XYZ file of C-alpha atoms in Angstrom:
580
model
C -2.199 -19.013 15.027
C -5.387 -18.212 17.331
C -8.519 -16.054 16.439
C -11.164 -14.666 19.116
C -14.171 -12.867 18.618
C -13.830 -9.891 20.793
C -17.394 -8.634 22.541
C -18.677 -6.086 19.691
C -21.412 -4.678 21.757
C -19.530 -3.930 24.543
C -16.535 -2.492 22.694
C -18.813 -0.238 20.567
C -20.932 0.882 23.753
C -17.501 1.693 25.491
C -15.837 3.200 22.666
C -18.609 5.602 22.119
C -19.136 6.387 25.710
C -15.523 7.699 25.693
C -15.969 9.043 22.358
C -18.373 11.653 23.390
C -16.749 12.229 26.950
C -13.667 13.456 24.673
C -15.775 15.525 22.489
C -17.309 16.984 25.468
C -14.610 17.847 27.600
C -11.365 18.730 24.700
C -13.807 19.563 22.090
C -11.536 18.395 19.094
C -13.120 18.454 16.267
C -12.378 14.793 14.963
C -15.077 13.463 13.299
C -16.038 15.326 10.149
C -17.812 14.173 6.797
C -15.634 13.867 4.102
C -15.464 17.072 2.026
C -13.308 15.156 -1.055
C -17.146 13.125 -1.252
C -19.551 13.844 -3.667
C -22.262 12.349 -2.432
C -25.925 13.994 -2.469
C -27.391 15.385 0.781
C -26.957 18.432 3.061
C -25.407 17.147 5.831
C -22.639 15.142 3.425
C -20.443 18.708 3.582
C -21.322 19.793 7.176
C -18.293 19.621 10.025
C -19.346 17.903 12.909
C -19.143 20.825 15.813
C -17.303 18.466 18.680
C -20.123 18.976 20.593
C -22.344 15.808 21.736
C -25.447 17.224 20.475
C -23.517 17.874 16.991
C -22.634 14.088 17.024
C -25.740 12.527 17.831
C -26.823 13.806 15.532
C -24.928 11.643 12.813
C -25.229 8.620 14.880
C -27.673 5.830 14.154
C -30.122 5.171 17.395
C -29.110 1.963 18.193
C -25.453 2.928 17.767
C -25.892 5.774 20.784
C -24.014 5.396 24.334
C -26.640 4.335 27.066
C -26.589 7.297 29.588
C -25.342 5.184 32.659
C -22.357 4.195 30.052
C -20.890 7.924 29.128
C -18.338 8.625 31.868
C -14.963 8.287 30.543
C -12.664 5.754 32.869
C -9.859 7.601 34.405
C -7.179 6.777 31.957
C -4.272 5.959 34.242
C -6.162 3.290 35.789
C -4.956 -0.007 34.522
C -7.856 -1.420 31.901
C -10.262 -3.517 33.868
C -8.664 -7.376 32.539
C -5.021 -5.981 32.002
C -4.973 -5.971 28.755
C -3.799 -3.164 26.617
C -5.618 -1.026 24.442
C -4.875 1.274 21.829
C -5.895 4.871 22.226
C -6.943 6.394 19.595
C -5.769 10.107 20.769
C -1.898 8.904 21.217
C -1.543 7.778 17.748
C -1.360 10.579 15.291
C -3.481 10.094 12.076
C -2.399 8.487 9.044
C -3.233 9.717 6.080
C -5.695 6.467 5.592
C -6.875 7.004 9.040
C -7.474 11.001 8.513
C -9.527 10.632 5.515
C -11.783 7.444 6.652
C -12.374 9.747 9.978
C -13.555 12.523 7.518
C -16.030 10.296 5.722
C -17.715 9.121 9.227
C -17.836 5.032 10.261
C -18.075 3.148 7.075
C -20.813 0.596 6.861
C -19.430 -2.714 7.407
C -21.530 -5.113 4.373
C -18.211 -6.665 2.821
C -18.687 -10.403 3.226
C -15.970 -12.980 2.680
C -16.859 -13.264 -1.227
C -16.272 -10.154 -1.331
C -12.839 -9.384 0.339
C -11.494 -12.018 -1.491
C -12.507 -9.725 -4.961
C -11.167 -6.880 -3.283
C -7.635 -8.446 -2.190
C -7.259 -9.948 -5.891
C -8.096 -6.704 -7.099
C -5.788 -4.735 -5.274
C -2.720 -7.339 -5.391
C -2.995 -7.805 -9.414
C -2.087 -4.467 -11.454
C 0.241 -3.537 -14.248
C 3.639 -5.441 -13.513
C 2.269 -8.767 -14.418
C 2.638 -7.628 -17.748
C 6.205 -5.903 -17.789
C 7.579 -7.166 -14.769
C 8.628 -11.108 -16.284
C 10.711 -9.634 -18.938
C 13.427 -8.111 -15.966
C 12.900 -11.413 -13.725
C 13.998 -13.535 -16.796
C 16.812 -11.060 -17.771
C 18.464 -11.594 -13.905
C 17.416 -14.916 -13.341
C 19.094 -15.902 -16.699
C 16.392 -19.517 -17.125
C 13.196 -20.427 -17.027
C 12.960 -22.809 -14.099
C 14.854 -19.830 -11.675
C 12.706 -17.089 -12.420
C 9.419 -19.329 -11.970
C 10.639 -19.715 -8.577
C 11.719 -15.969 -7.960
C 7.976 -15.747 -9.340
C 6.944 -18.359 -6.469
C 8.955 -16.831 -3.824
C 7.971 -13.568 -4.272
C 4.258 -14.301 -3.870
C 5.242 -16.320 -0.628
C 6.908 -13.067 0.610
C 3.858 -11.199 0.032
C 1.839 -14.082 1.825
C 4.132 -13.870 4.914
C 4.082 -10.066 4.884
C -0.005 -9.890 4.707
C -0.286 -11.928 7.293
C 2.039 -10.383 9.827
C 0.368 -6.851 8.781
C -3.013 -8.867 9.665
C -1.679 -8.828 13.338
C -0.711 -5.503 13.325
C -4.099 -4.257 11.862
C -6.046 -6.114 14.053
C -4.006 -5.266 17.503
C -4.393 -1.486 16.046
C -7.992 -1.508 14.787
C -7.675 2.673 14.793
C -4.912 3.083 13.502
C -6.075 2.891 9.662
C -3.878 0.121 8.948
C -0.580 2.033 7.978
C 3.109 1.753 8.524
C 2.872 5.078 10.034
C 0.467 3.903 13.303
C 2.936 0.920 13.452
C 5.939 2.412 13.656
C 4.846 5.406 15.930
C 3.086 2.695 18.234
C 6.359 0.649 18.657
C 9.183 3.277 17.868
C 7.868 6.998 18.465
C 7.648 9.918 15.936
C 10.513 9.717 13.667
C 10.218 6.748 11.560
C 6.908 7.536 11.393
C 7.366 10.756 9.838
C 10.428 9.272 7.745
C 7.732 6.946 6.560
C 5.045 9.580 5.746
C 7.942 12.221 4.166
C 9.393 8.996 2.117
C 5.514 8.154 0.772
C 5.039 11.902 -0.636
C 8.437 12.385 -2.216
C 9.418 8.874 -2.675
C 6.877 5.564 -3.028
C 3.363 7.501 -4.383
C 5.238 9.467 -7.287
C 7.758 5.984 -7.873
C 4.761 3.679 -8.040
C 2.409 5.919 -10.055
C 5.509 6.417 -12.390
C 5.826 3.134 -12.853
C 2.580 2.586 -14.262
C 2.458 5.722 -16.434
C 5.834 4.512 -17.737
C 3.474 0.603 -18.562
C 0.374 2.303 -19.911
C 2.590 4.129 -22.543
C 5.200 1.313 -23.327
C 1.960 -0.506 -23.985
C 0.145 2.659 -25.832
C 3.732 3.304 -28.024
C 3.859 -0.499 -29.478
C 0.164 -0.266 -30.314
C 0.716 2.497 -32.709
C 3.680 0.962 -33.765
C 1.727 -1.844 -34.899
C -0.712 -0.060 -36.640
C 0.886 3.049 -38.921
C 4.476 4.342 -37.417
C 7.544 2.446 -36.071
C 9.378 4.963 -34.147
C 13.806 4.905 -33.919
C 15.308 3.807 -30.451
C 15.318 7.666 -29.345
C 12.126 8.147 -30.526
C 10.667 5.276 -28.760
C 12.125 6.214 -25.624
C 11.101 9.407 -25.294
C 7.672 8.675 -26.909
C 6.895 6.368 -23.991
C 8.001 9.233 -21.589
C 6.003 11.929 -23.309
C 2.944 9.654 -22.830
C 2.806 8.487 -19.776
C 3.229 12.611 -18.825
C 0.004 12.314 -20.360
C -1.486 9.179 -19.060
C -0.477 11.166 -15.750
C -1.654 14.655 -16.392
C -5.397 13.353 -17.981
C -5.726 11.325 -14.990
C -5.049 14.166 -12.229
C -7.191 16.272 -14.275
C -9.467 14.050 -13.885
C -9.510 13.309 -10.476
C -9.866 17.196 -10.098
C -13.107 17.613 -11.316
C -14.913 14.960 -9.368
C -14.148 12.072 -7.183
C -17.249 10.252 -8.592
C -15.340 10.052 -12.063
C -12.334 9.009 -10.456
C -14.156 6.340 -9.265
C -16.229 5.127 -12.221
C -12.821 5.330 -14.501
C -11.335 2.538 -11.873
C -14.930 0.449 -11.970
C -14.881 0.124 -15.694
C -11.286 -0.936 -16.271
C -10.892 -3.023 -13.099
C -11.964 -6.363 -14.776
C -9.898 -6.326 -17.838
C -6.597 -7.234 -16.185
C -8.363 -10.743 -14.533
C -9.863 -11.477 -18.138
C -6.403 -10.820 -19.914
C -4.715 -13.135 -17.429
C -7.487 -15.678 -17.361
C -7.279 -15.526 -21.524
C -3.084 -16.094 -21.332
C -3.080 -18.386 -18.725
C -5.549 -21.116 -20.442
C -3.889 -20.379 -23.568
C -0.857 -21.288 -22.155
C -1.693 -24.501 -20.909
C -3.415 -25.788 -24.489
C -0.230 -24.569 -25.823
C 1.416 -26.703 -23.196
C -0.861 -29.904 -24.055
C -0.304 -29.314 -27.665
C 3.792 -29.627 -27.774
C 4.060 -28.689 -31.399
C 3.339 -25.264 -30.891
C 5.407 -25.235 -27.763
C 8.821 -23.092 -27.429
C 10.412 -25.570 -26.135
C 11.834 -23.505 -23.226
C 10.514 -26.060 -20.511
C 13.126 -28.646 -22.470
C 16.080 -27.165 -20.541
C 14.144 -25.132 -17.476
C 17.569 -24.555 -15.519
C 19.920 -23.742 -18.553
C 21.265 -20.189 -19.591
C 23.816 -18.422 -20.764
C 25.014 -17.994 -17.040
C 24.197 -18.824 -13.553
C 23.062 -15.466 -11.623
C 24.640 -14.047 -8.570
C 22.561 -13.099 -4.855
C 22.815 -9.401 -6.673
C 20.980 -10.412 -9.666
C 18.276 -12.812 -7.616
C 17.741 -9.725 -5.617
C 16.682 -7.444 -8.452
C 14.747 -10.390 -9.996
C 12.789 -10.624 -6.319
C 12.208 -6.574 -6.909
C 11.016 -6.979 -10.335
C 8.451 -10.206 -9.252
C 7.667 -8.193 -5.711
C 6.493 -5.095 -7.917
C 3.881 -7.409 -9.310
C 2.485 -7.824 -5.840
C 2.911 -4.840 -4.858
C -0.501 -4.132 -2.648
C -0.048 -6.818 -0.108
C 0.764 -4.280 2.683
C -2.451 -2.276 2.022
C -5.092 -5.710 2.572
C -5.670 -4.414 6.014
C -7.464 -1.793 4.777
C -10.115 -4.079 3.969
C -11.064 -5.178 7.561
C -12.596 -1.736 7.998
C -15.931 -2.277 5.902
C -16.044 -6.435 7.022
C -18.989 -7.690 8.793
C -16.503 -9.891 10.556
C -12.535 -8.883 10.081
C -11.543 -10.783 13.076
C -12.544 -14.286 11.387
C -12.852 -13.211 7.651
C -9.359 -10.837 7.032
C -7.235 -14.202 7.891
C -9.444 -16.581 5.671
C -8.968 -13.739 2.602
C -5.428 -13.343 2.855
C -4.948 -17.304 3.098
C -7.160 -17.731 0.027
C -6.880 -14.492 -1.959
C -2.782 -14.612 -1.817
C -2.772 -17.906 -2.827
C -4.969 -17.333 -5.567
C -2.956 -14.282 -7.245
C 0.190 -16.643 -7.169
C -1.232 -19.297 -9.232
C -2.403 -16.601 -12.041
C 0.923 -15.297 -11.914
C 2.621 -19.135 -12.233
C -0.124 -19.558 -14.973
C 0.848 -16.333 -17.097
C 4.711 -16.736 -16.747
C 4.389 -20.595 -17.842
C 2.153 -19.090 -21.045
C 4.786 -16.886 -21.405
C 7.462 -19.565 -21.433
C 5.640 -22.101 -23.673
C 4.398 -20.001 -26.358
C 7.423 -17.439 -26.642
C 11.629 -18.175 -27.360
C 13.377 -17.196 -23.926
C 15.182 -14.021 -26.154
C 11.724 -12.223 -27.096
C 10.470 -12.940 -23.235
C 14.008 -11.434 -22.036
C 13.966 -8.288 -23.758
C 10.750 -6.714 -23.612
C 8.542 -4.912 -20.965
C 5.436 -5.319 -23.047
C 5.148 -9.573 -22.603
C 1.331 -9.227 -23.602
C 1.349 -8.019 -26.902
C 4.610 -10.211 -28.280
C 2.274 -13.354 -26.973
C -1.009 -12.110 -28.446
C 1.048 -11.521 -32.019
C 2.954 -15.291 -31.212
C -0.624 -17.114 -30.744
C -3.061 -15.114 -32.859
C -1.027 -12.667 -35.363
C -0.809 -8.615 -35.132
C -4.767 -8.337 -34.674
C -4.204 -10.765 -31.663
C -0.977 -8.501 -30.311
C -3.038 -5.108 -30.617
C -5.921 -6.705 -28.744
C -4.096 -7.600 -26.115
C -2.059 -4.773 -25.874
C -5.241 -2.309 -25.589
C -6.639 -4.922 -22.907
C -3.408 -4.501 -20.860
C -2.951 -0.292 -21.762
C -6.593 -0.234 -20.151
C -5.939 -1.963 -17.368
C -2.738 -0.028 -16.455
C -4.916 2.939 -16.800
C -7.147 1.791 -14.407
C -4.321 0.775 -12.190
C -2.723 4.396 -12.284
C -6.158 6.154 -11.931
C -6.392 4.532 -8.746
C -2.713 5.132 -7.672
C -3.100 8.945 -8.821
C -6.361 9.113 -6.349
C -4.731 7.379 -3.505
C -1.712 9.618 -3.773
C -3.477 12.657 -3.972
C -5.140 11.925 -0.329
C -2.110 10.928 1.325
C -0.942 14.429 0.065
C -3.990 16.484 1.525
C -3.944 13.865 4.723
C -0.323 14.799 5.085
C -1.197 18.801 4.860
C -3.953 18.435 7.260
C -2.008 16.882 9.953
C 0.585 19.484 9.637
C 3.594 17.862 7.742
C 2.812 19.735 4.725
C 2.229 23.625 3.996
C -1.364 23.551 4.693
C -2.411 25.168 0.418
C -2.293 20.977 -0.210
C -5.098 20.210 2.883
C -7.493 22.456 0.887
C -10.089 20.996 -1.478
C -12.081 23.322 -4.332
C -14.562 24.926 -3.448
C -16.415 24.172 -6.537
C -15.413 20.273 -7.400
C -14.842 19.334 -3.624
C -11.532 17.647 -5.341
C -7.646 18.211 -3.682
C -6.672 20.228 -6.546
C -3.564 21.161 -4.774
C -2.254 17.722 -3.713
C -2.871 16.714 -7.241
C -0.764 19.387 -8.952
C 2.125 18.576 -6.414
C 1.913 14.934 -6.901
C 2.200 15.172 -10.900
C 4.825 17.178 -11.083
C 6.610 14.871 -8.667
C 5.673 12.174 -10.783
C 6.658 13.608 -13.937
C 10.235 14.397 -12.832
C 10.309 10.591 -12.317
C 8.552 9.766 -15.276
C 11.398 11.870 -17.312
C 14.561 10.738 -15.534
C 14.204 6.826 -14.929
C 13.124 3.523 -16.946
C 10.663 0.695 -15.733
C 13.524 -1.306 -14.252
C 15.637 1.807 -12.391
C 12.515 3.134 -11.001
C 11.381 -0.235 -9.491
C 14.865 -0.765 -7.800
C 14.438 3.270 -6.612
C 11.019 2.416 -4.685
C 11.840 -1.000 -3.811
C 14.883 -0.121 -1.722
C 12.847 2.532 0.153
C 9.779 0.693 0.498
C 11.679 -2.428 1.477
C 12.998 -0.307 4.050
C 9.652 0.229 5.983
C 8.184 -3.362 5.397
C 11.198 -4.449 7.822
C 10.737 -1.989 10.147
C 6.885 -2.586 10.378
C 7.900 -6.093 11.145
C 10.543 -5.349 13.321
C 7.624 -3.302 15.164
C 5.408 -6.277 15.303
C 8.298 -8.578 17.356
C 9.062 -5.454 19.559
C 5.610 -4.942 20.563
C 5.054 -9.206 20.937
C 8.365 -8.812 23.097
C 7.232 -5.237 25.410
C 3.442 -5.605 24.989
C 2.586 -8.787 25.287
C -0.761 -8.396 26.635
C -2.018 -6.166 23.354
C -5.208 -7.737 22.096
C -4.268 -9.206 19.340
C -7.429 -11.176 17.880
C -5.171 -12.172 15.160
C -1.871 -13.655 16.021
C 0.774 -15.306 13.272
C 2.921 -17.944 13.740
C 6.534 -16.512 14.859
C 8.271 -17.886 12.647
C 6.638 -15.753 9.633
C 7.849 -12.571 10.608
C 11.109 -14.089 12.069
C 12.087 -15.444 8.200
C 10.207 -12.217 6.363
C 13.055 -9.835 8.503
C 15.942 -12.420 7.446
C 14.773 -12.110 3.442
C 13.622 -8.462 3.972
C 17.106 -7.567 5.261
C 18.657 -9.121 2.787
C 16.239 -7.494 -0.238
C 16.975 -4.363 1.243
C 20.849 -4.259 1.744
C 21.943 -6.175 -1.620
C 20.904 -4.057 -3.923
C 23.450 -1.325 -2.700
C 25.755 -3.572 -4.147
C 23.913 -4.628 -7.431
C 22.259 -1.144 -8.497
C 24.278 1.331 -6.503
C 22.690 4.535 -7.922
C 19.016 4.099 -7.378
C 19.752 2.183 -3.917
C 21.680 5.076 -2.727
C 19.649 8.302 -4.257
C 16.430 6.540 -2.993
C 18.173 6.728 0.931
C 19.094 10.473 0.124
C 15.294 11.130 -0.007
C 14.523 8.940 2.840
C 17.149 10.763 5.297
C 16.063 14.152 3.901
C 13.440 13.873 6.077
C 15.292 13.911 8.849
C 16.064 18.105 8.752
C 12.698 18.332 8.181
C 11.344 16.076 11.409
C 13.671 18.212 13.594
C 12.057 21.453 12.304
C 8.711 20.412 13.088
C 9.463 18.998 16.310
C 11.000 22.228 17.130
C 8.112 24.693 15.971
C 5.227 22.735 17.391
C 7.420 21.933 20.710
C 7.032 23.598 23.997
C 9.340 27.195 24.402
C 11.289 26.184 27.783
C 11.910 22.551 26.340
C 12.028 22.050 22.781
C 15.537 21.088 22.470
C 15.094 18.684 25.658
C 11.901 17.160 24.140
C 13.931 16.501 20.842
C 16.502 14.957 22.454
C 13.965 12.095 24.150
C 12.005 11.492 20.883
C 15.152 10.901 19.441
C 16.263 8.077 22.065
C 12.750 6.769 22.259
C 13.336 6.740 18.259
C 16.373 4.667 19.184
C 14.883 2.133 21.980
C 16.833 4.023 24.550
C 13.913 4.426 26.811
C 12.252 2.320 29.994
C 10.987 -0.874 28.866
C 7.456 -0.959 27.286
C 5.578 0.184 24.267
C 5.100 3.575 23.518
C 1.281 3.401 24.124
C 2.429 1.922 28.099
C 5.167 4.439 28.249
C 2.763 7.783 27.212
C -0.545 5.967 29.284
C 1.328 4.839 32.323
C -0.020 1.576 31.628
């Protein structure tokens, strides 16, 4: 693995030089200021014109193009050391990407300290408390579904770092599966992977933590004044998380400031729950008369599981990382990605693990295997085990407020990969608008609730995680598979941050098999969660065919669909469209 400091002078001089000659000569009018922000000042709501006057204006002094610097380089003449760049024109916007160009170039003051808060913070959200109930029910012992817990946070480790290289041989692409895939593979999958991420992964994952938060919310009650009947239960905990989902999105619609400030003040409670269960665990540990005992026989149970069941265990533990893919995201406000991104993943990864080792071996020792089998709210049966029904409610409202945290910031996420999605012309264009009033995506919010809620109302914690595993599965292989294409037809990409081959070699064998077994295992979800994928495919064609050129639409089709395909001339598709 190698890391080079690329010259930052000289690659900001250049890249605003041609920045401005673009401007100047196309007048698109890319960079604009945020109009979801609700920041003071005039200018915070003003459109940049595409004019150079209009953005030197936003740009500080010492950040401007020196005069003798400005001409754009002819752009099919080969880059002066032969090695390839991305340009930033070729690759559509993702919806990250469309949104950080709206807010203008982010000031880059986050140091190594704190990345590493930030990638612990995004990595650790609800399914450390619901997910070890499912990975003990298919792993069928202790000692097996400690290691599904360990292999699943190795996974993630592998994956980071291989979407490390991507990021950093794509600095403009906003870190996305959707530059990666267009960059190696063309428009299709990219779109397949936008479509899926509207109808498919946002509404999934937010469901999934609605679904938590009231699981959570229903067995507080219970333990205080009502204890509901099976049916009652169930639909209790969907009823409430329609409300979890609907407060939230109303929320988000009247200001993006108290979106924001919800996420700030529950943010800390999930680290300080685990913390709490962790060192519990190990005095419990220490102290073997209050131990369960389930460490006595670590690799007994009632049966051995099948590559079907480890598979859905892996979902179940996976869910609990679920984030991994979105540390490049990070690098944007670094002082120093190229030499701090790798050091965060290789220590903030790590660190997640052991918490989540810690809390399942708490689990373990202070709980009977039974209780720890059939529940989704873990938390509160080991606050009532250690300190009685004052000790379960505690830290059931801990981990209800930190799944409330963790769906506020799903539900604002979601909302701007909705208006990102409108703007860029994959979506009727009512979901790019914002309010006129609140300066909120009112529209992408009301579409991405109801989408949420028909999820919320027709699947459980376990069916919905094997729905958006499947499909999500789906597109961390083939952003992979992108990175050994383009190591194999664009070898001399800049790629500041390289991984060993072998990581992405063995994260395609275990990501191929994650996402073809459960087809076999859970047949239903697998299979409905490829119908929504694939409906995207109508719906690609149709665009392709409106925004295509008269005399060759149908011609132009037909080549995006073999360059889709790898039937095309050797070389990326940034050396294929450059002439590179």
């Amino acid at each position: 693995m190698s890391h080079t400091d690329p010259d930052k002078d000289d690659f900001h001089n250049r890249d605003d030089s041609l920045e401005l000659e673009r401007l100047d000569h196309t007048r698109v009018h890319r960079y604009q200021i945020d109009p979801l922000s609700d920041s003071e000042g005039e200018d915070e709501h003003h459109t940049l014109t595409g004019g150079k006057e209009s953005l030197l204006k936003h740009l500080h002094p010492d950040d401007l193009p020196h005069p003798a610097t400005s001409t754009a380089p002819n752009r099919t003449q080969p880059h002066e050391d032969d090695t390839d760049t991305i340009d930033i024109h070729i690759i559509p916007l993702t919806s990250s990407e469309a949104i950080d160009r709206q807010r203008g170039d982010l000031q880059k003051n986050v140091t190594f300290s704190n990345g590493l808060t930030l990638v612990v913070g995004i990595i650790i959200g609800s399914g450390i408390f619901a997910s070890p109930g499912p990975v003990f029910a298919y792993s069928k012992s202790v000692g097996v579904s400690l290691i599904i817990w360990f292999v699943s946070g190795l996974l993630a480790f592998a994956g980071a770092l291989c979407y490390a290289e991507l990021g950093s041989a794509m600095p403009s692409s906003g870190g996305g599966e959707h530059a990666y895939l267009n960059h190696a593979f063309g428009s299709l999958p990219a779109f397949l992977f936008s479509w899926s991420s509207i109808a498919l992964l946002k509404p999934a994952g937010n469901a999934i933590i609605c679904v938590v938060f009231a699981e959570y919310v229903v067995n507080i009650i219970a333990q205080s004044a009502w204890d509901p009947t099976t049916p009652m239960k169930r639909w209790s905990n969907k009823l409430i998380g329609i409300a979890c989902l609907l407060i939230l999105s109303g929320l988000n619609s009247i200001s993006v400031s108290v979106g924001t400030r919800i996420q700030d003040v529950f943010t800390f409670m999930k680290i300080v729950t685990l913390l709490v269960i962790g060192i519990t665990g190990c005095v419990v540990l220490a102290q073997k008369t209050l131990s369960s005992h389930n460490f006595d026989h670590a690799f007994e149970g009632e049966s051995q599981p099948n590559l079907g069941d480890i598979t859905l265990g892996l979902y179940s533990g996976l869910w609990a990382y679920d984030g991994w893919n979105n540390l490049n995201y990070v690098s944007s406000e670094m002082k120093n990605p190229t030499k701090d991104l790798p050091r965060v993943i290789f220590a903030g990864v790590p660190i997640v693990i052991i918490f989540y080792l810690l809390a399942n071996t708490a689990y373990y020792a202070v709980l009977p295997s039974e209780v720890v089998m059939s529940t989704n709210t873990v938390a509160i049966d080991f606050g009532k085990q250690m300190f009685g029904n004052t000790g379960g409610v505690l830290f059931a409202i801990c981990v209800a407020c930190s799944c409330f945290g963790a769906a506020n910031g799903s539900i604002f996420t979601g909302a701007r990969v909705i208006y990102a999605a409108a703007r860029e012309g994959y979506l009727p264009k009512v979901f790019g608008k914002v309010s006129e009033k609140r300066r909120t995506p009112v529209a992408a919010l009301g579409l991405q609730a109801v989408m949420t809620s028909i999820m919320i109302l027709g699947g459980t914690f376990s069916t919905l995680v094997n729905f958006y595993s499947v499909a999500a599965w789906l597109f961390y292989l083939s952003s992979i598979l992108a990175l050994l294409y383009l190591r194999y037809h664009e070898p001399n990409l800049k790629r500041p941050f390289r991984v060993w081959t072998i990581v992405p070699l063995l994260f395609t064998f275990f990501g191929l098999f994650l996402f073809l077994m459960p087809f076999v295992r859970a047949p239903l979800e697998s299979c409905l969660s490829m119908v929504i994928v694939l409906a995207g495919l109508p719906l690609w064609v149709v665009k392709e065919l409106v925004s295509g050129n008269k005399g060759s639409r149908w011609q132009d089709l037909k080549t995006k669909v073999m360059d889709s395909c790898g039937f095309q001339p050797a070389g990326g598709r940034h050396e294929r469209l450059t002439g590179h």
